[in-house]
């Protein structure tokens, strides 16, 4: 007996029968990708009429705010529910403590207002961490070569409040400091933002797959050392469960695993244990691998994109942050 059924064997059991034709395959399909599952990360930059290509992410652009509404419109028209904003902070505005993160008129806040004004229904997710704003490229403040936890959290809670005031619906702390979810929750609530949601980057690994993202943000060259004292060791899995448990207790509404494809086992373990809405970030390096191979004609574009995304659903994700969001939404629309 397997799963309550007789373990029938060939020739009685022919698994191929359920693959016989298209209608049967659809009928028995276990997981489906829906446009509601897609979150689109976007890069914004200063300047006028900018649409800068990111060389290591073919098909991805950084856009200036005057182009932002047109950039985002296809996502809205395709029914994508939310975008995640990533600002490219000019080098001259970066400093040791990421002061620009607290500027109510920083690029993130202005981008958020531009999007909210044009598309009030579109969900806007703001990344909270100091790395786009520091001159050393780390997610927190440094003293004597160490990334300080509690001092960084004090800045992060102000950064989150700054973004909530600009209109961000979801605050997504990606810094991996301990205790920041609770601190951000308290600060939001104390300031009347109790409906602003927190999507915690809960299991964020110290990964090589963020390389192209740092190119896109211009923070790659700035980074001194690595992020191993705050991001997780790729060898660890139990630890991710402890991180999830803690973030739920601290008040996270949604949690995230990052990167995505190399960490599907982590997603599955989380889903088996917890009932919290779980997201994954198919990060820049994953995008670069696939988009590069697609561009070279080594992989079939449409099938590769869709197979890479259904894997997240199979692993148990409620949604996926992916640079392929627009392509995938188009493909889903064609399928219908
Ligand atoms: N905090 C957001 C990221 O680090 C994104 C990484 C990526 O796409 O590689
Ligand atoms: Mg944590």
JSON list of N, CA, C and O in Angstrom, two decimals, residues 240-259:
[
{"chain": "A", "resi": 240, "resn": "UNK", "atom": "N", "xyz": [17.42, 27.88, 8.68]},
{"chain": "A", "resi": 240, "resn": "UNK", "atom": "CA", "xyz": [16.37, 28.65, 7.99]},
{"chain": "A", "resi": 240, "resn": "UNK", "atom": "C", "xyz": [15.05, 28.51, 8.73]},
{"chain": "A", "resi": 240, "resn": "UNK", "atom": "O", "xyz": [14.28, 29.46, 8.85]},
{"chain": "A", "resi": 241, "resn": "UNK", "atom": "N", "xyz": [14.79, 27.33, 9.27]},
{"chain": "A", "resi": 241, "resn": "UNK", "atom": "CA", "xyz": [13.54, 27.12, 10.01]},
{"chain": "A", "resi": 241, "resn": "UNK", "atom": "C", "xyz": [13.52, 27.96, 11.28]},
{"chain": "A", "resi": 241, "resn": "UNK", "atom": "O", "xyz": [12.48, 28.51, 11.66]},
{"chain": "A", "resi": 242, "resn": "UNK", "atom": "N", "xyz": [14.68, 28.06, 11.94]},
{"chain": "A", "resi": 242, "resn": "UNK", "atom": "CA", "xyz": [14.74, 28.91, 13.14]},
{"chain": "A", "resi": 242, "resn": "UNK", "atom": "C", "xyz": [14.53, 30.38, 12.78]},
{"chain": "A", "resi": 242, "resn": "UNK", "atom": "O", "xyz": [13.88, 31.12, 13.51]},
{"chain": "A", "resi": 243, "resn": "UNK", "atom": "N", "xyz": [15.08, 30.78, 11.66]},
{"chain": "A", "resi": 243, "resn": "UNK", "atom": "CA", "xyz": [14.88, 32.17, 11.20]},
{"chain": "A", "resi": 243, "resn": "UNK", "atom": "C", "xyz": [13.39, 32.44, 10.93]},
{"chain": "A", "resi": 243, "resn": "UNK", "atom": "O", "xyz": [12.87, 33.49, 11.27]},
{"chain": "A", "resi": 244, "resn": "UNK", "atom": "N", "xyz": [12.73, 31.47, 10.31]},
{"chain": "A", "resi": 244, "resn": "UNK", "atom": "CA", "xyz": [11.30, 31.64, 9.99]},
{"chain": "A", "resi": 244, "resn": "UNK", "atom": "C", "xyz": [10.50, 31.75, 11.28]},
{"chain": "A", "resi": 244, "resn": "UNK", "atom": "O", "xyz": [9.66, 32.65, 11.43]},
{"chain": "A", "resi": 245, "resn": "UNK", "atom": "N", "xyz": [10.78, 30.85, 12.20]},
{"chain": "A", "resi": 245, "resn": "UNK", "atom": "CA", "xyz": [10.06, 30.85, 13.47]},
{"chain": "A", "resi": 245, "resn": "UNK", "atom": "C", "xyz": [10.19, 32.22, 14.15]},
{"chain": "A", "resi": 245, "resn": "UNK", "atom": "O", "xyz": [9.20, 32.79, 14.63]},
{"chain": "A", "resi": 246, "resn": "UNK", "atom": "N", "xyz": [11.40, 32.73, 14.14]},
{"chain": "A", "resi": 246, "resn": "UNK", "atom": "CA", "xyz": [11.63, 34.02, 14.79]},
{"chain": "A", "resi": 246, "resn": "UNK", "atom": "C", "xyz": [10.90, 35.16, 14.07]},
{"chain": "A", "resi": 246, "resn": "UNK", "atom": "O", "xyz": [10.29, 36.01, 14.71]},
{"chain": "A", "resi": 247, "resn": "UNK", "atom": "N", "xyz": [10.96, 35.16, 12.75]},
{"chain": "A", "resi": 247, "resn": "UNK", "atom": "CA", "xyz": [10.31, 36.26, 12.01]},
{"chain": "A", "resi": 247, "resn": "UNK", "atom": "C", "xyz": [8.79, 36.22, 12.18]},
{"chain": "A", "resi": 247, "resn": "UNK", "atom": "O", "xyz": [8.14, 37.27, 12.25]},
{"chain": "A", "resi": 248, "resn": "UNK", "atom": "N", "xyz": [8.23, 35.02, 12.26]},
{"chain": "A", "resi": 248, "resn": "UNK", "atom": "CA", "xyz": [6.78, 34.93, 12.50]},
{"chain": "A", "resi": 248, "resn": "UNK", "atom": "C", "xyz": [6.46, 35.52, 13.87]},
{"chain": "A", "resi": 248, "resn": "UNK", "atom": "O", "xyz": [5.56, 36.33, 14.03]},
{"chain": "A", "resi": 249, "resn": "UNK", "atom": "N", "xyz": [7.24, 35.13, 14.89]},
{"chain": "A", "resi": 249, "resn": "UNK", "atom": "CA", "xyz": [7.03, 35.67, 16.24]},
{"chain": "A", "resi": 249, "resn": "UNK", "atom": "C", "xyz": [7.17, 37.18, 16.29]},
{"chain": "A", "resi": 249, "resn": "UNK", "atom": "O", "xyz": [6.50, 37.86, 17.03]},
{"chain": "A", "resi": 250, "resn": "UNK", "atom": "N", "xyz": [8.09, 37.70, 15.47]},
{"chain": "A", "resi": 250, "resn": "UNK", "atom": "CA", "xyz": [8.34, 39.16, 15.48]},
{"chain": "A", "resi": 250, "resn": "UNK", "atom": "C", "xyz": [7.29, 39.93, 14.69]},
{"chain": "A", "resi": 250, "resn": "UNK", "atom": "O", "xyz": [7.30, 41.16, 14.68]},
{"chain": "A", "resi": 251, "resn": "UNK", "atom": "N", "xyz": [6.42, 39.20, 13.97]},
{"chain": "A", "resi": 251, "resn": "UNK", "atom": "CA", "xyz": [5.34, 39.90, 13.30]},
{"chain": "A", "resi": 251, "resn": "UNK", "atom": "C", "xyz": [5.43, 39.98, 11.78]},
{"chain": "A", "resi": 251, "resn": "UNK", "atom": "O", "xyz": [4.75, 40.79, 11.17]},
{"chain": "A", "resi": 252, "resn": "UNK", "atom": "N", "xyz": [6.25, 39.13, 11.17]},
{"chain": "A", "resi": 252, "resn": "UNK", "atom": "CA", "xyz": [6.30, 39.12, 9.70]},
{"chain": "A", "resi": 252, "resn": "UNK", "atom": "C", "xyz": [4.98, 38.60, 9.15]},
{"chain": "A", "resi": 252, "resn": "UNK", "atom": "O", "xyz": [4.44, 37.61, 9.65]},
{"chain": "A", "resi": 253, "resn": "UNK", "atom": "N", "xyz": [4.44, 39.28, 8.15]},
{"chain": "A", "resi": 253, "resn": "UNK", "atom": "CA", "xyz": [3.20, 38.82, 7.51]},
{"chain": "A", "resi": 253, "resn": "UNK", "atom": "C", "xyz": [3.49, 37.80, 6.43]},
{"chain": "A", "resi": 253, "resn": "UNK", "atom": "O", "xyz": [2.65, 36.96, 6.11]},
{"chain": "A", "resi": 254, "resn": "UNK", "atom": "N", "xyz": [4.66, 37.94, 5.82]},
{"chain": "A", "resi": 254, "resn": "UNK", "atom": "CA", "xyz": [5.07, 37.06, 4.74]},
{"chain": "A", "resi": 254, "resn": "UNK", "atom": "C", "xyz": [6.58, 36.86, 4.88]},
{"chain": "A", "resi": 254, "resn": "UNK", "atom": "O", "xyz": [7.27, 37.77, 5.35]},
{"chain": "A", "resi": 255, "resn": "UNK", "atom": "N", "xyz": [7.04, 35.72, 4.46]},
{"chain": "A", "resi": 255, "resn": "UNK", "atom": "CA", "xyz": [8.48, 35.49, 4.54]},
{"chain": "A", "resi": 255, "resn": "UNK", "atom": "C", "xyz": [9.03, 35.13, 3.16]},
{"chain": "A", "resi": 255, "resn": "UNK", "atom": "O", "xyz": [8.28, 34.79, 2.25]},
{"chain": "A", "resi": 256, "resn": "UNK", "atom": "N", "xyz": [10.35, 35.22, 3.05]},
{"chain": "A", "resi": 256, "resn": "UNK", "atom": "CA", "xyz": [10.96, 34.98, 1.75]},
{"chain": "A", "resi": 256, "resn": "UNK", "atom": "C", "xyz": [12.23, 34.15, 1.87]},
{"chain": "A", "resi": 256, "resn": "UNK", "atom": "O", "xyz": [12.93, 34.24, 2.87]},
{"chain": "A", "resi": 257, "resn": "UNK", "atom": "N", "xyz": [12.44, 33.36, 0.84]},
{"chain": "A", "resi": 257, "resn": "UNK", "atom": "CA", "xyz": [13.68, 32.61, 0.69]},
{"chain": "A", "resi": 257, "resn": "UNK", "atom": "C", "xyz": [14.42, 33.19, -0.50]},
{"chain": "A", "resi": 257, "resn": "UNK", "atom": "O", "xyz": [13.82, 33.47, -1.54]},
{"chain": "A", "resi": 258, "resn": "UNK", "atom": "N", "xyz": [15.72, 33.35, -0.37]},
{"chain": "A", "resi": 258, "resn": "UNK", "atom": "CA", "xyz": [16.49, 33.99, -1.42]},
{"chain": "A", "resi": 258, "resn": "UNK", "atom": "C", "xyz": [17.93, 33.53, -1.37]},
{"chain": "A", "resi": 258, "resn": "UNK", "atom": "O", "xyz": [18.49, 33.52, -0.28]},
{"chain": "A", "resi": 259, "resn": "UNK", "atom": "N", "xyz": [18.56, 33.16, -2.50]},
{"chain": "A", "resi": 259, "resn": "UNK", "atom": "CA", "xyz": [18.01, 32.99, -3.84]},
{"chain": "A", "resi": 259, "resn": "UNK", "atom": "C", "xyz": [16.91, 31.93, -3.91]},
{"chain": "A", "resi": 259, "resn": "UNK", "atom": "O", "xyz": [16.53, 31.37, -2.89]}
]
